[in-house]
Amino acid sequence: MIDVIEDIRNEFKIKLTDNFEREIIAFLNTNGGNLYIGISDKCEVVGTSKNIDLLQRTIKDRIKDNINPSTLGLFDVVVEELDNKKYIKIIVARGTEKPYYLKGMGMTPDSCFIRVGSSVQGMSDDIISREFSSRTRNSLKNIVSPNQELTFTQLKIYYEEKGFKINNNFLKQLELYTTDGKYNYVAYLLSDNNTISVRFAKYETNTAVNLIENEDYGCCCIIKATQNILDKLRIENKTFTKITYPTRKEIDLFDYNAVREAVVNAIVHNDWSREYAPKFEMFNNRIVISSNGGLQENTSKEEFLSGFTLPRNRELMKVFRDLEYVEQMGTGIIRILEKYDESCFEFFPNFIRVSFPYNENTFSNKKEKKIINSNLSALQSSIISLIQDEPTITQETLAKLLNTTKRTIQRNIKELIDQGILKRSGSNRQGVWKVED
């Protein structure tokens, strides 16, 4: 039994039905949700006896072929398993071009549906007219590219590396044209040469005053720009070692996977219609990522933090999913919150900012330790630190923790004793070390 109930966001089906497109349309026209196949009304996992891979392909084809407007980038179809039984989970986002309807039937109450509680109802003519009149008309696919002399060598290489076969219909399949056949703004972002500046700034302190590095990783395919930023962050993610008795601990400056999710989210969900790229900033105590455009209409902060996000740019979302920068819709936020608190997100009317504090601060001991001598070697400082943690520590343990020989430890301890920094009280077996003030 799964820990989910049927409600406005979740629907259970034992098997794939003839009219399951109605359920998908209802989610698209409302606030998105999840359709489970292989789950009973009592939340029991019954699984599916059909070929699971074939069933996945069938579901994807039916959603793409039987629903208008295009649903590309608005849904995921994943296989999950419980009690050795596999079932399908279809994750549907709230659509950006409502009303969605059954292809071939037009926008009528018989083909447009909404979610009411845990049921599906036809949309009234008034609702259909209202939704159509407010349909997003400034989506990136409808904005003409400022440059019509575009090439896509980099994008094609990324797709070929993932095993996709590139044909003459490639750009059309990615919806890179306006209705009148011109390259749209999505094409501009994905082209080899554009004027989109994607900058990475590094500051000396915790304020944006002393700029020590300012790199532009853009003016290329937005996929390549994203990878450039990710590569830069991987280089900056230094590993620190904290040696404490009885173990030594290594920890990265920040959680790379969480930051990676934030980078991809910022680029995929950025409001590119404003012609500004996200900002990537590195201070001496945190990383800050800011994307343009606040929470989308009818999306609450709670929904956003729960992973119920609406892809602002579904055409970009599709490309990033194809190239495996995105797994399932909404899971990026969940992965970030597995490592960082909700307080790392800040919401403003025109942008969203996420800040990642460095893990380096966790190295400072709660009990403050006096610095003995700034002229000590790194090894001698580590010996002192370990002795302060555990005065009975043996030379053998010191050698093991510091990855050196016992003889080296003995030599350095003698130097510390000779300098009057270290003193031994008691016998070699029963005695303790004491760090002199």
Coordinates of C-alpha atoms in Angstrom, one line a residue:
M1 CA 0.0 0.0 0.0
I2 CA 1.4 3.4 -1.0
D3 CA 1.4 6.4 1.3
V4 CA -0.8 8.5 -1.0
I5 CA -4.6 9.0 -1.2
E6 CA -6.8 10.0 -4.1
D7 CA -7.4 13.7 -4.0
I8 CA -7.2 16.7 -6.3
R9 CA -3.6 15.9 -7.1
N10 CA -3.6 12.1 -7.2
E11 CA -5.6 9.5 -9.2
F12 CA -5.4 5.7 -9.1
K13 CA -6.1 3.3 -12.0
I14 CA -5.7 -0.4 -11.9
K15 CA -4.9 -0.4 -15.6
L16 CA -4.5 1.9 -18.6
T17 CA -8.0 2.8 -19.7
D18 CA -9.4 3.9 -23.1
N19 CA -10.1 7.4 -21.8
F20 CA -7.1 8.1 -19.5
E21 CA -6.3 11.2 -21.6
R22 CA -9.2 12.8 -19.8
E23 CA -7.4 12.5 -16.5
I24 CA -4.2 14.0 -18.0
I25 CA -6.1 16.9 -19.5
A26 CA -7.8 17.6 -16.2
F27 CA -4.5 17.8 -14.4
L28 CA -3.1 20.1 -17.1
N29 CA -6.1 22.4 -16.9
T30 CA -6.0 22.5 -13.1
N31 CA -2.9 22.5 -11.0
G32 CA -1.1 19.3 -12.1
G33 CA -0.8 16.1 -10.2
N34 CA 0.0 12.4 -10.4
L35 CA -1.8 9.5 -12.2
Y36 CA -0.9 6.1 -10.9
I37 CA -1.5 3.0 -13.0
G38 CA -1.3 -0.3 -11.2
I39 CA -2.8 1.0 -7.9
S40 CA -6.3 0.2 -6.7
D41 CA -8.9 2.7 -5.2
K42 CA -7.8 1.3 -1.8
C43 CA -4.2 2.5 -2.3
E44 CA -3.1 -1.1 -2.8
V45 CA -0.3 -1.9 -5.3
V46 CA -1.6 -4.5 -7.7
G47 CA 1.1 -3.8 -10.3
T48 CA 0.8 -4.4 -14.0
S49 CA 1.1 -7.6 -15.9
K50 CA 1.9 -5.8 -19.2
N51 CA 5.4 -5.2 -20.6
I52 CA 6.4 -2.2 -18.5
D53 CA 8.6 -0.6 -21.1
L54 CA 6.0 -1.0 -23.8
L55 CA 3.4 0.4 -21.4
Q56 CA 5.6 3.5 -20.8
R57 CA 6.0 4.1 -24.5
T58 CA 2.3 3.7 -25.1
I59 CA 1.4 6.2 -22.4
K60 CA 3.9 8.8 -23.7
D61 CA 2.7 8.4 -27.3
R62 CA -1.0 8.7 -26.3
I63 CA -0.4 11.9 -24.3
K64 CA 1.7 13.5 -27.1
D65 CA -0.6 12.4 -29.9
N66 CA -4.1 12.8 -28.4
I67 CA -3.9 16.1 -26.6
N68 CA -3.7 19.7 -27.8
P69 CA -1.8 22.1 -27.4
S70 CA 1.5 20.3 -27.2
T71 CA 2.3 18.6 -23.9
L72 CA 6.0 18.3 -24.5
G73 CA 7.9 19.1 -21.3
L74 CA 4.8 19.0 -19.1
F75 CA 4.8 15.4 -18.0
D76 CA 7.1 12.5 -16.9
V77 CA 6.3 8.8 -17.0
V78 CA 8.3 6.8 -14.4
V79 CA 8.3 3.2 -13.2
E80 CA 8.2 2.6 -9.4
E81 CA 8.2 -0.6 -7.4
L82 CA 6.7 -1.7 -4.0
D83 CA 6.5 -5.2 -2.6
N84 CA 8.1 -6.5 -5.8
K85 CA 5.3 -5.1 -7.9
K86 CA 5.9 -2.4 -10.5
Y87 CA 3.5 0.4 -11.3
I88 CA 3.5 3.5 -13.4
K89 CA 3.5 7.1 -12.1
I90 CA 2.6 9.8 -14.5
I91 CA 3.7 13.2 -13.2
V92 CA 1.8 16.1 -14.8
A93 CA 2.5 19.8 -14.5
R94 CA -0.1 22.6 -14.7
G95 CA -0.3 23.6 -18.3
T96 CA 0.8 27.0 -19.6
E97 CA -1.5 27.1 -22.6
K98 CA -4.9 26.3 -21.2
P99 CA -7.4 25.0 -22.1
Y100 CA -6.0 21.6 -23.1
Y101 CA -8.4 19.3 -25.0
L102 CA -8.7 16.1 -26.9
K103 CA -7.2 16.4 -30.3
G104 CA -9.7 16.4 -33.1
M105 CA -12.6 17.5 -30.9
G106 CA -11.9 21.2 -30.4
M107 CA -12.3 23.3 -27.3
T108 CA -15.7 22.0 -26.1
P109 CA -17.1 20.8 -22.8
D110 CA -16.9 17.3 -24.2
S111 CA -13.1 17.5 -24.7
C112 CA -11.9 20.0 -22.0
F113 CA -11.7 18.8 -18.5
I114 CA -10.8 20.0 -15.0
R115 CA -10.1 18.4 -11.7
V116 CA -12.7 18.9 -9.0
G117 CA -11.6 17.1 -5.8
S118 CA -10.8 13.5 -6.8
S119 CA -13.1 13.5 -9.9
V120 CA -12.9 14.8 -13.4
Q121 CA -15.5 17.2 -14.8
G122 CA -16.1 18.9 -18.2
M123 CA -15.2 22.6 -18.4
S124 CA -18.1 25.0 -19.1
D125 CA -18.1 27.2 -22.1
D126 CA -17.5 30.2 -19.9
I127 CA -14.4 28.6 -18.3
I128 CA -13.1 27.6 -21.7
S129 CA -13.5 31.1 -23.1
R130 CA -11.8 32.6 -20.0
E131 CA -8.9 30.3 -20.1
F132 CA -8.3 30.7 -23.8
S133 CA -8.4 34.5 -23.6
S134 CA -5.8 34.5 -20.8
R135 CA -3.6 31.9 -22.5
T136 CA 0.1 32.8 -22.3
R137 CA 1.0 34.5 -25.5
N138 CA 4.5 35.6 -24.6
S139 CA 5.9 32.1 -24.2
L140 CA 9.4 31.7 -25.6
K141 CA 8.2 29.6 -28.5
N142 CA 6.1 32.5 -29.7
I143 CA 8.9 35.1 -29.3
V144 CA 10.8 35.6 -32.6
S145 CA 14.6 35.1 -32.2
P146 CA 16.5 38.4 -32.7
N147 CA 18.8 36.5 -35.0
Q148 CA 17.5 34.2 -37.8
E149 CA 21.0 33.0 -38.9
L150 CA 21.3 30.3 -36.2
T151 CA 23.4 27.1 -36.1
F152 CA 23.0 24.2 -33.6
T153 CA 26.2 22.2 -33.8
Q154 CA 26.7 22.2 -30.0
L155 CA 23.1 21.1 -29.3
K156 CA 23.3 18.3 -31.8
I157 CA 26.5 17.0 -30.3
Y158 CA 24.9 16.9 -26.9
Y159 CA 22.0 14.9 -28.3
E160 CA 24.2 12.5 -30.2
E161 CA 26.3 11.9 -27.1
K162 CA 23.1 10.7 -25.4
G163 CA 22.3 8.3 -28.2
F164 CA 19.7 10.3 -30.1
K165 CA 19.7 10.1 -33.9
I166 CA 19.5 13.6 -35.5
N167 CA 17.3 13.9 -38.6
N168 CA 16.0 16.7 -40.7
N169 CA 13.0 17.0 -38.4
F170 CA 15.2 17.6 -35.3
L171 CA 14.6 21.3 -34.8
K172 CA 10.9 21.0 -35.5
Q173 CA 10.5 18.2 -32.9
L174 CA 12.1 20.5 -30.3
E175 CA 9.5 23.3 -31.3
L176 CA 12.2 25.8 -32.2
Y177 CA 10.0 27.6 -34.8
T178 CA 7.1 30.1 -34.4
T179 CA 3.9 29.4 -36.2
D180 CA 5.1 31.4 -39.2
G181 CA 8.3 29.3 -39.6
K182 CA 10.8 31.7 -38.0
Y183 CA 13.3 30.7 -35.3
N184 CA 11.9 31.4 -31.8
Y185 CA 13.6 32.5 -28.6
V186 CA 14.1 28.9 -27.5
A187 CA 16.1 28.3 -30.7
Y188 CA 18.1 31.5 -29.9
L189 CA 19.0 30.2 -26.4
L190 CA 20.0 26.8 -27.8
S191 CA 22.0 28.1 -30.8
D192 CA 25.8 28.1 -31.0
N193 CA 26.1 31.9 -31.0
N194 CA 23.9 34.3 -29.1
T195 CA 24.3 37.3 -26.9
I196 CA 23.1 35.7 -23.7
S197 CA 25.7 36.5 -21.0
V198 CA 25.8 33.9 -18.2
R199 CA 28.2 35.3 -15.6
F200 CA 29.9 33.8 -12.6
A201 CA 31.1 36.3 -10.0
K202 CA 33.4 35.6 -7.0
Y203 CA 33.9 38.0 -4.1
E204 CA 36.6 38.2 -1.5
T205 CA 34.3 38.7 1.5
N206 CA 30.6 38.0 2.3
T207 CA 29.4 41.2 0.5
A208 CA 29.4 42.1 -3.2
V209 CA 32.1 44.7 -2.8
N210 CA 35.6 43.2 -3.5
L211 CA 35.1 41.4 -6.8
I212 CA 38.0 39.0 -7.4
E213 CA 36.7 37.0 -10.4
N214 CA 34.1 37.8 -13.1
E215 CA 33.7 35.2 -15.8
D216 CA 31.2 35.0 -18.7
Y217 CA 30.3 31.4 -19.6
G218 CA 27.5 32.3 -22.0
C219 CA 27.2 33.5 -25.6
C220 CA 26.8 29.9 -26.6
C221 CA 24.2 27.1 -26.5
I222 CA 22.5 27.4 -23.1
I223 CA 23.3 23.7 -22.5
K224 CA 27.0 24.4 -22.9
A225 CA 26.7 27.5 -20.7
T226 CA 25.0 25.4 -18.0
Q227 CA 27.8 22.8 -18.1
N228 CA 30.4 25.6 -17.9
I229 CA 28.8 26.9 -14.7
L230 CA 28.6 23.4 -13.3
D231 CA 32.3 22.7 -14.2
K232 CA 33.3 25.9 -12.5
L233 CA 31.4 25.0 -9.3
R234 CA 32.9 21.5 -9.3
I235 CA 36.4 23.1 -9.3
E236 CA 35.5 25.5 -6.6
N237 CA 34.1 22.8 -4.4
K238 CA 37.2 22.1 -2.3
T239 CA 37.4 19.3 0.2
F240 CA 38.5 20.0 3.7
T241 CA 39.8 17.6 6.3
K242 CA 39.0 17.8 9.9
I243 CA 41.0 15.5 12.1
T244 CA 39.3 14.6 15.3
Y245 CA 39.8 11.7 17.7
P246 CA 39.2 8.9 16.9
T247 CA 38.6 9.5 13.2
R248 CA 39.5 11.9 10.4
K249 CA 36.6 13.5 8.5
E250 CA 36.5 14.9 4.9
I251 CA 33.8 17.2 3.8
D252 CA 33.2 19.3 0.7
L253 CA 32.8 23.0 0.8
F254 CA 29.2 22.6 -0.3
D255 CA 26.9 19.8 -1.5
Y256 CA 27.5 19.8 -5.2
N257 CA 24.4 17.8 -6.1
A258 CA 22.1 20.2 -4.4
V259 CA 23.8 23.2 -6.0
R260 CA 23.7 21.5 -9.4
E261 CA 19.9 21.1 -9.1
A262 CA 19.7 24.8 -8.2
V263 CA 21.8 25.8 -11.2
V264 CA 19.6 23.8 -13.6
N265 CA 16.4 25.0 -12.1
A266 CA 17.5 28.6 -12.3
I267 CA 18.2 28.3 -16.0
V268 CA 15.3 26.1 -17.0
H269 CA 12.7 28.3 -15.0
N270 CA 14.3 31.7 -15.6
D271 CA 12.0 34.3 -17.2
W272 CA 14.0 34.7 -20.4
S273 CA 11.4 37.0 -21.8
R274 CA 13.0 39.7 -19.8
E275 CA 16.3 39.0 -21.6
Y276 CA 18.3 38.6 -18.4
A277 CA 20.1 35.4 -17.4
P278 CA 20.3 34.0 -13.9
K279 CA 23.1 35.3 -11.6
F280 CA 25.7 32.9 -10.0
E281 CA 27.7 34.4 -7.2
M282 CA 30.3 33.0 -4.8
F283 CA 31.1 34.7 -1.5
N284 CA 33.5 33.7 1.2
N285 CA 30.7 32.0 3.2
R286 CA 28.0 31.0 0.7
I287 CA 26.9 30.5 -2.9
V288 CA 24.0 32.5 -4.2
I289 CA 21.9 31.7 -7.3
S290 CA 19.2 34.2 -8.5
S291 CA 16.7 33.6 -11.3
N292 CA 14.4 36.1 -12.9
G293 CA 10.7 35.8 -12.4
G294 CA 9.0 35.1 -9.1
L295 CA 6.6 32.4 -8.3
Q296 CA 4.3 31.8 -11.2
E297 CA 0.6 32.7 -11.0
N298 CA -1.5 30.5 -8.8
T299 CA 1.6 28.8 -7.4
S300 CA 2.1 29.2 -3.7
K301 CA 5.4 29.0 -1.8
E302 CA 4.3 25.8 -0.1
E303 CA 3.5 24.2 -3.5
F304 CA 6.9 25.3 -4.8
L305 CA 8.8 23.8 -1.8
S306 CA 6.8 20.6 -2.1
G307 CA 7.9 20.1 -5.7
F308 CA 4.7 21.1 -7.4
T309 CA 6.3 23.4 -9.9
L310 CA 5.1 24.6 -13.2
P311 CA 7.8 24.6 -15.9
R312 CA 8.0 28.2 -17.0
N313 CA 9.7 27.2 -20.2
R314 CA 8.5 23.7 -21.2
E315 CA 10.5 23.6 -24.4
L316 CA 13.7 24.1 -22.5
M317 CA 12.5 21.6 -19.9
K318 CA 12.2 19.0 -22.6
V319 CA 15.7 19.6 -23.8
F320 CA 17.2 19.5 -20.4
R321 CA 15.3 16.3 -19.6
D322 CA 16.4 14.7 -22.9
L323 CA 20.0 15.4 -22.0
E324 CA 19.5 14.1 -18.4
Y325 CA 20.1 17.4 -16.6
V326 CA 16.6 17.0 -15.2
E327 CA 15.2 13.7 -14.0
Q328 CA 11.6 14.1 -12.9
M329 CA 9.7 17.4 -12.7
G330 CA 9.8 19.0 -9.3
T331 CA 12.4 16.6 -7.8
G332 CA 15.2 19.2 -8.0
I333 CA 13.6 21.2 -5.2
I334 CA 13.2 18.0 -3.1
R335 CA 16.8 17.1 -3.6
I336 CA 17.9 20.6 -2.5
L337 CA 15.8 20.4 0.6
E338 CA 17.3 17.0 1.5
K339 CA 20.6 18.8 2.2
Y340 CA 19.6 22.4 3.0
D341 CA 16.8 24.0 5.0
E342 CA 13.8 25.8 3.4
S343 CA 15.3 29.1 4.6
C344 CA 17.9 28.9 1.8
F345 CA 15.1 30.0 -0.5
E346 CA 14.0 33.7 -0.7
F347 CA 11.0 34.7 -2.8
F348 CA 10.6 38.2 -4.3
P349 CA 8.0 39.5 -6.8
N350 CA 10.5 39.5 -9.7
F351 CA 13.0 36.8 -8.8
I352 CA 13.8 33.8 -6.6
R353 CA 17.1 33.5 -4.8
V354 CA 18.7 30.4 -3.1
S355 CA 21.7 30.6 -0.9
F356 CA 23.9 27.7 0.1
P357 CA 26.1 28.3 3.2
Y358 CA 29.4 26.5 3.2
N359 CA 30.0 23.4 5.2
E360 CA 33.5 24.7 6.1
N361 CA 32.0 26.4 9.2
T362 CA 31.1 23.0 10.7
F363 CA 34.9 22.4 11.2
S364 CA 35.1 24.9 14.0
N365 CA 34.9 23.1 17.3
K366 CA 32.3 24.2 19.8
K367 CA 35.0 24.4 22.4
E368 CA 37.4 27.2 21.4
K369 CA 41.0 26.2 21.3
K370 CA 43.9 28.5 21.9
I371 CA 46.4 28.9 19.1
I372 CA 49.7 27.9 20.6
N373 CA 52.2 29.0 18.1
S374 CA 51.6 30.3 14.6
N375 CA 55.1 29.0 13.5
L376 CA 54.1 25.4 14.0
S377 CA 54.1 23.1 11.0
A378 CA 50.7 21.8 9.7
L379 CA 51.5 18.4 11.1
Q380 CA 52.5 19.8 14.5
S381 CA 49.3 21.9 14.6
S382 CA 47.3 18.7 13.9
I383 CA 49.1 16.8 16.6
I384 CA 48.2 19.6 19.1
S385 CA 44.6 19.6 18.0
L386 CA 44.2 15.9 18.4
I387 CA 45.8 16.0 21.8
Q388 CA 43.5 18.7 22.9
D389 CA 40.6 16.5 21.8
E390 CA 42.0 13.4 23.5
P391 CA 44.9 13.8 26.0
T392 CA 45.4 10.0 26.3
I393 CA 45.8 9.5 22.6
T394 CA 48.8 7.2 21.6
Q395 CA 51.5 7.9 19.2
E396 CA 50.3 4.9 17.1
T397 CA 46.8 6.5 16.8
L398 CA 48.3 9.9 15.9
A399 CA 50.3 8.3 13.1
K400 CA 47.3 6.5 11.8
L401 CA 45.0 9.6 11.9
L402 CA 47.6 11.8 10.3
N403 CA 48.6 9.3 7.7
T404 CA 52.3 9.2 8.6
T405 CA 54.8 7.0 10.5
K406 CA 55.2 6.6 14.2
R407 CA 58.8 7.8 13.9
T408 CA 57.7 11.1 12.3
I409 CA 55.2 11.5 15.2
Q410 CA 57.9 10.8 17.8
R411 CA 60.3 13.4 16.2
N412 CA 57.6 16.1 16.0
I413 CA 56.5 15.4 19.6
K414 CA 60.1 15.8 20.8
E415 CA 60.3 19.2 19.0
L416 CA 57.1 20.3 20.7
I417 CA 58.3 19.1 24.1
D418 CA 61.6 20.9 23.5
Q419 CA 59.8 24.1 22.7
G420 CA 57.8 23.8 26.0
I421 CA 54.5 23.5 24.1
L422 CA 53.8 19.9 25.0
K423 CA 54.3 18.0 28.3
R424 CA 53.8 14.4 29.3
S425 CA 52.4 13.5 32.7
G426 CA 52.6 10.0 34.1
S427 CA 53.9 6.8 32.5
N428 CA 54.0 6.0 28.8
R429 CA 51.0 3.7 29.2
Q430 CA 48.9 5.5 31.9
G431 CA 50.0 9.0 31.4
V432 CA 48.4 11.9 29.5
W433 CA 49.5 14.7 27.3
K434 CA 49.2 18.3 28.3
V435 CA 49.3 21.3 26.1
E436 CA 51.1 24.1 28.0
D437 CA 49.5 27.6 28.0

